[in-house]
Tab-separated table of C-alpha atoms and ligand atoms in Angstrom:
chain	number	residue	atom	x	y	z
A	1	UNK	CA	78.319	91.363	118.676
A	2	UNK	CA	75.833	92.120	116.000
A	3	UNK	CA	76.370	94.915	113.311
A	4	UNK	CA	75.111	96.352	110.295
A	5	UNK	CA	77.128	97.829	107.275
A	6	UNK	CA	75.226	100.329	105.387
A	7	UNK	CA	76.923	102.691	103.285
A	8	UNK	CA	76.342	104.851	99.979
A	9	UNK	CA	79.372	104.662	97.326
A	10	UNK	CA	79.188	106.248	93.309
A	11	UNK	CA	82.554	104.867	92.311
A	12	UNK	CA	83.774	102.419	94.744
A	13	UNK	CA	86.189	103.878	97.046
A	14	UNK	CA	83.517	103.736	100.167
A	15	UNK	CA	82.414	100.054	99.138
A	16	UNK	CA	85.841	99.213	99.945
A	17	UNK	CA	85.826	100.656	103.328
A	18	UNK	CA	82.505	98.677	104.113
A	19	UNK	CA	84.314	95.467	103.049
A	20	UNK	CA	87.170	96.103	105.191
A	21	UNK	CA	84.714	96.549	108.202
A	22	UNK	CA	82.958	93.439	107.282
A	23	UNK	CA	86.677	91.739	107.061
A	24	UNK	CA	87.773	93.504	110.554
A	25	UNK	CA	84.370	92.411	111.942
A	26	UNK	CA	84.084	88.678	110.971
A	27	UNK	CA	88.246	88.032	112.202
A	28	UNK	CA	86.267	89.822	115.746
A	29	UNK	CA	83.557	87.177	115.519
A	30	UNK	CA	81.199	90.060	114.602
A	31	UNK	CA	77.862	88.864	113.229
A	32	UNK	CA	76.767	90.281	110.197
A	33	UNK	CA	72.842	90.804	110.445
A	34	UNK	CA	73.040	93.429	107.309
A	35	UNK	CA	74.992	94.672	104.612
A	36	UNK	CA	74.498	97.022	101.624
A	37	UNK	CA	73.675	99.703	100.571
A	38	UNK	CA	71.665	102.767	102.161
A	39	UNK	CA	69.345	102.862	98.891
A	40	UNK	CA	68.018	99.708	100.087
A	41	UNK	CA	68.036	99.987	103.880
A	42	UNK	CA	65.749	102.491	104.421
A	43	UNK	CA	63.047	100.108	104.240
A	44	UNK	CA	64.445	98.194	107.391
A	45	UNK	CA	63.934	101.951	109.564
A	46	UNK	CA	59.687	101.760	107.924
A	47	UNK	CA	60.339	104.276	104.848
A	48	UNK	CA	59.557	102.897	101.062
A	49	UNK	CA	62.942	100.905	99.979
A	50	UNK	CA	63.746	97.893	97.478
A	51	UNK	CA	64.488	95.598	100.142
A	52	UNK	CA	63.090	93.782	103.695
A	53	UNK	CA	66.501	94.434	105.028
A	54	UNK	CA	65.325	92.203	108.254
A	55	UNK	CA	68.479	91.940	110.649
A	56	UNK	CA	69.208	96.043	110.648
A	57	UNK	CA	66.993	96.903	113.838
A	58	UNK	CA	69.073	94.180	115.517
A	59	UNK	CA	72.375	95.430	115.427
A	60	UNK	CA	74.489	96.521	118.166
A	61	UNK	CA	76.318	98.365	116.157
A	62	UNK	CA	75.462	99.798	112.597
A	63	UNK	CA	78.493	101.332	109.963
A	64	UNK	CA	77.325	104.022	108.323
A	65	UNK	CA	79.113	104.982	105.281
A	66	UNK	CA	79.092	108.174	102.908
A	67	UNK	CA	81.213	109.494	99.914
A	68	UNK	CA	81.652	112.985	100.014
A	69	UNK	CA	79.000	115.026	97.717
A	70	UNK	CA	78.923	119.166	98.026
A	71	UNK	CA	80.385	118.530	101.383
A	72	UNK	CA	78.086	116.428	102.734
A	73	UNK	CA	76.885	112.685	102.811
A	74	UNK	CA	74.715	112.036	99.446
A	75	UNK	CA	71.138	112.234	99.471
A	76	UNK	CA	70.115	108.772	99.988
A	77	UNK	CA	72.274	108.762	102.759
A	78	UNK	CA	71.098	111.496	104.703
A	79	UNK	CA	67.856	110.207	104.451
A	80	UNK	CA	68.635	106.719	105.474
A	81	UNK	CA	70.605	108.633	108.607
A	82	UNK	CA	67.639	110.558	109.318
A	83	UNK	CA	65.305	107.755	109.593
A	84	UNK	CA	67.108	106.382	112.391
A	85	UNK	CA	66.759	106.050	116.472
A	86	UNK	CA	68.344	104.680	119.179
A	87	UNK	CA	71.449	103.659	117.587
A	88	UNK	CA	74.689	103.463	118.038
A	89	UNK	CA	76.347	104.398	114.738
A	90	UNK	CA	80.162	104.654	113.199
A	91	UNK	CA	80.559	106.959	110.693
A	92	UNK	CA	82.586	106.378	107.729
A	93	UNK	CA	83.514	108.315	104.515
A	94	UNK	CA	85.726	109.364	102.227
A	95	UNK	CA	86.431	112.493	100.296
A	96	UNK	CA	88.176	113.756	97.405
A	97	UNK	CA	90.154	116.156	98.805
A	98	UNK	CA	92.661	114.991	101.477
A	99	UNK	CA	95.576	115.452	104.298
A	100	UNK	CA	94.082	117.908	106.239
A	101	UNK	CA	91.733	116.301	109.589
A	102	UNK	CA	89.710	119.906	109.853
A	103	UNK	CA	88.230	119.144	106.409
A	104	UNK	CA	87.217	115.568	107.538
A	105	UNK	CA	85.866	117.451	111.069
A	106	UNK	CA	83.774	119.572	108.812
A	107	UNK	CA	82.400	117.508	106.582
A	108	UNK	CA	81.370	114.860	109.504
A	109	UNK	CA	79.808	118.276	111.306
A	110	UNK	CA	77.511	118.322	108.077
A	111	UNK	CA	76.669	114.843	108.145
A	112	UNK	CA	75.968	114.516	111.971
A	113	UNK	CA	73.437	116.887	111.208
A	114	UNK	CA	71.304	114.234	110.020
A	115	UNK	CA	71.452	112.072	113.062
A	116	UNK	CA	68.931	112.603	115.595
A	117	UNK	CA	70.006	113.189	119.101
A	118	UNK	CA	68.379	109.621	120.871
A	119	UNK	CA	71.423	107.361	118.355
A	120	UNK	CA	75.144	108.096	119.433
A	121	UNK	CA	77.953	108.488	117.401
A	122	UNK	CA	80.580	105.891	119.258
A	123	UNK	CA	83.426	106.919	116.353
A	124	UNK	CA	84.324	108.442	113.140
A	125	UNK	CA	86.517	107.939	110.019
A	126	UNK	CA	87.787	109.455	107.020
A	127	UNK	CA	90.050	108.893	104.090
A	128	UNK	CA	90.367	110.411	100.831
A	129	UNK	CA	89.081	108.502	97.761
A	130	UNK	CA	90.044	109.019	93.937
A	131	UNK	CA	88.289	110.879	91.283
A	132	UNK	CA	86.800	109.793	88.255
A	133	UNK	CA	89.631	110.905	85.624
A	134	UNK	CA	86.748	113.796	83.712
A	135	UNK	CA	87.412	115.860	87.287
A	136	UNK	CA	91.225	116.544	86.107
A	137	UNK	CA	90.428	116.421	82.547
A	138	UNK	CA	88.245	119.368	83.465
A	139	UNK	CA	90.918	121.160	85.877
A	140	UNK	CA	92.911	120.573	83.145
A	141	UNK	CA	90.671	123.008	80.449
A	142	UNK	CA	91.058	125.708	83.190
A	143	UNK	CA	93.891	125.848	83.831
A	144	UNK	CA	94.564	125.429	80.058
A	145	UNK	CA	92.773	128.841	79.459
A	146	UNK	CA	94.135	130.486	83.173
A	147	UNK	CA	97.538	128.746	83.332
A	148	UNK	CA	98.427	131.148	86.179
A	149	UNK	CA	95.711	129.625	88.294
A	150	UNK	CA	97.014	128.837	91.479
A	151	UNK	CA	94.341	127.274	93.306
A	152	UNK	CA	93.266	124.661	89.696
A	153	UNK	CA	97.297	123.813	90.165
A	154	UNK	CA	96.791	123.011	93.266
A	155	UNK	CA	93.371	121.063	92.668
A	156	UNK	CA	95.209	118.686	90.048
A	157	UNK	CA	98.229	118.035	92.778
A	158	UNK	CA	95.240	117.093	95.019
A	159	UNK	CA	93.363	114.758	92.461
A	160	UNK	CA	96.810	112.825	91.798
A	161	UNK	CA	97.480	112.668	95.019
A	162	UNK	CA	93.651	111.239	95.611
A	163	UNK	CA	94.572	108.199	92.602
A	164	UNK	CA	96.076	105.922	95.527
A	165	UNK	CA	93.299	106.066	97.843
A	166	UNK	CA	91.919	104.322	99.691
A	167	UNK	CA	95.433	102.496	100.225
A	168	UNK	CA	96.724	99.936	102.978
A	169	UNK	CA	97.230	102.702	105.465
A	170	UNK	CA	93.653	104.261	104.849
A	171	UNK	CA	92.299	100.847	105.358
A	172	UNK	CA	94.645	99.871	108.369
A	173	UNK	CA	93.856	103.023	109.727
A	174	UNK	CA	89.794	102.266	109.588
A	175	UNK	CA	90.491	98.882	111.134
A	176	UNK	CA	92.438	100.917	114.642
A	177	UNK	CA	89.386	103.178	114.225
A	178	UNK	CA	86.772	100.531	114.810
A	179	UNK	CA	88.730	98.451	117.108
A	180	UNK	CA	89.084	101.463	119.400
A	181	UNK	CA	85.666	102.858	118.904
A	182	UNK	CA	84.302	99.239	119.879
A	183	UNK	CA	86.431	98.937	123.332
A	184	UNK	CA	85.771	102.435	124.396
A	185	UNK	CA	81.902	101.723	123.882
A	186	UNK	CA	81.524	98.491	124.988
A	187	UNK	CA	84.454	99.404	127.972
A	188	UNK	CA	82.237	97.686	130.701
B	201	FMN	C1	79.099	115.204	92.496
B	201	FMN	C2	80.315	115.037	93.365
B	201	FMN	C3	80.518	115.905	94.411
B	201	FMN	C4	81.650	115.776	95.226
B	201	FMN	N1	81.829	116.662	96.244
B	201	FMN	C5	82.960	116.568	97.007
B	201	FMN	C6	83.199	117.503	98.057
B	201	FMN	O1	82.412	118.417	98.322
B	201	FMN	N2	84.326	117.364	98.782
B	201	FMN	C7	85.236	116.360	98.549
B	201	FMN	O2	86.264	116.282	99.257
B	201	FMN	N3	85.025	115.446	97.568
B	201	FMN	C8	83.919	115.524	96.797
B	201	FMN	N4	83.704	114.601	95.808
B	201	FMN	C9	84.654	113.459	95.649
B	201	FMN	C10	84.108	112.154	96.259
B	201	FMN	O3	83.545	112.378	97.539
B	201	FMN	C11	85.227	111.120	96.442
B	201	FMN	O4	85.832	110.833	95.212
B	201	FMN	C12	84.702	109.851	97.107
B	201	FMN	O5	85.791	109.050	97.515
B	201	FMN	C13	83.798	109.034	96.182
B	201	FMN	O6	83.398	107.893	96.905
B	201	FMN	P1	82.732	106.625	96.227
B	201	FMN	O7	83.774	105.996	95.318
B	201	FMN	O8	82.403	105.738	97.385
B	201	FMN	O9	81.541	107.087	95.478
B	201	FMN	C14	82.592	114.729	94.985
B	201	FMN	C15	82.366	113.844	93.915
B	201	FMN	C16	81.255	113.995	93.109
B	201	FMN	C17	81.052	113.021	91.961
């Protein structure tokens, strides 16, 4: 089976969800036609890009992976999604705020929005991923001047809670994702 990684990652935490897809896919005998990042994939789907990225049309399967941003996959990612056809894609992503599956729900809802209807979706996945420590220092400052504020209280329980993420259950959890995503596709 052929497959692509292509994902978009600021600080990391989605970079290590790719690898773990590239790990899950080479103990599956997977072959890797294309890895990276989305910045530099476009050019494989005929829009301007840094790189030839030659094996990406190939792929049976391509990962598609976002961080988060105002809800919704970042720029370059959206327009790497929207630039593509007659795949079949598996979203990945993570988010800063966690533990609750109708906040993953949405936030995929926003980013399927960028997929044309000839690709299909074959599976989804989200964890949460940390924050860059200026986020609390800033929830921090609010909360210093509004120290009654429920909802910056709870953001800072959140961002703590974020510091661990992606952990060995996120990524085990990715791994079961794929694997069942893959045999319900591919089923006959
Ligand atoms: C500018 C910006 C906007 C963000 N917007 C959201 C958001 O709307 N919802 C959310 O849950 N997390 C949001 N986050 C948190 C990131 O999505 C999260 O930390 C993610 O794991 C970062 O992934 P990366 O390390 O692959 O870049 C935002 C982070 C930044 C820097």
């Amino acid at each position: 089976m052929k497959y692509a990684v292509v994902y978009a990652s600021s600080t990391g935490n989605t970079g290590m969800l790719a690898h773990e897809i590239q790990t899950y896919m080479e103990k599956r005998n997977g072959e890797c036609v294309w890895f990276g990042k989305a910045a530099d994939a476009v050019s494989a789907t005929g829009l301007p890009g840094r790189d030839s990225a030659a094996g990406l049309p190939e792929a049976d399967i391509l990962f598609a992976g976002f961080w988060t941003d105002k809800g919704n996959c970042s720029e370059e990612m959206g327009t790497f999604l929207e630039s593509l056809h007659g795949k079949k894609l598996f979203l990945f992503g993570t988010a800063g705020f966690g533990g609750s599956e109708e906040y993953f729900s949405r936030i995929l809802g926003q980013v399927r929005g960028h997929i044309a209807g000839d690709n299909k979706v074959i599976g989804t996945y989200m964890c949460q991923g940390k924050m860059p420590v200026s986020v609390k220092a800033r929830y921090e400052k609010m909360l210093e001047s509004d120290p009654e504020n429920e909802r910056m209280k709870a953001m800072i329980t959140n961002f703590d809670q974020a510091l661990s993420h992606p952990d060995e259950r996120d990524l085990a959890g990715l791994a079961d994702a794929v694997e069942d995503s893959i045999r319900t596709c591919f089923a006959d």
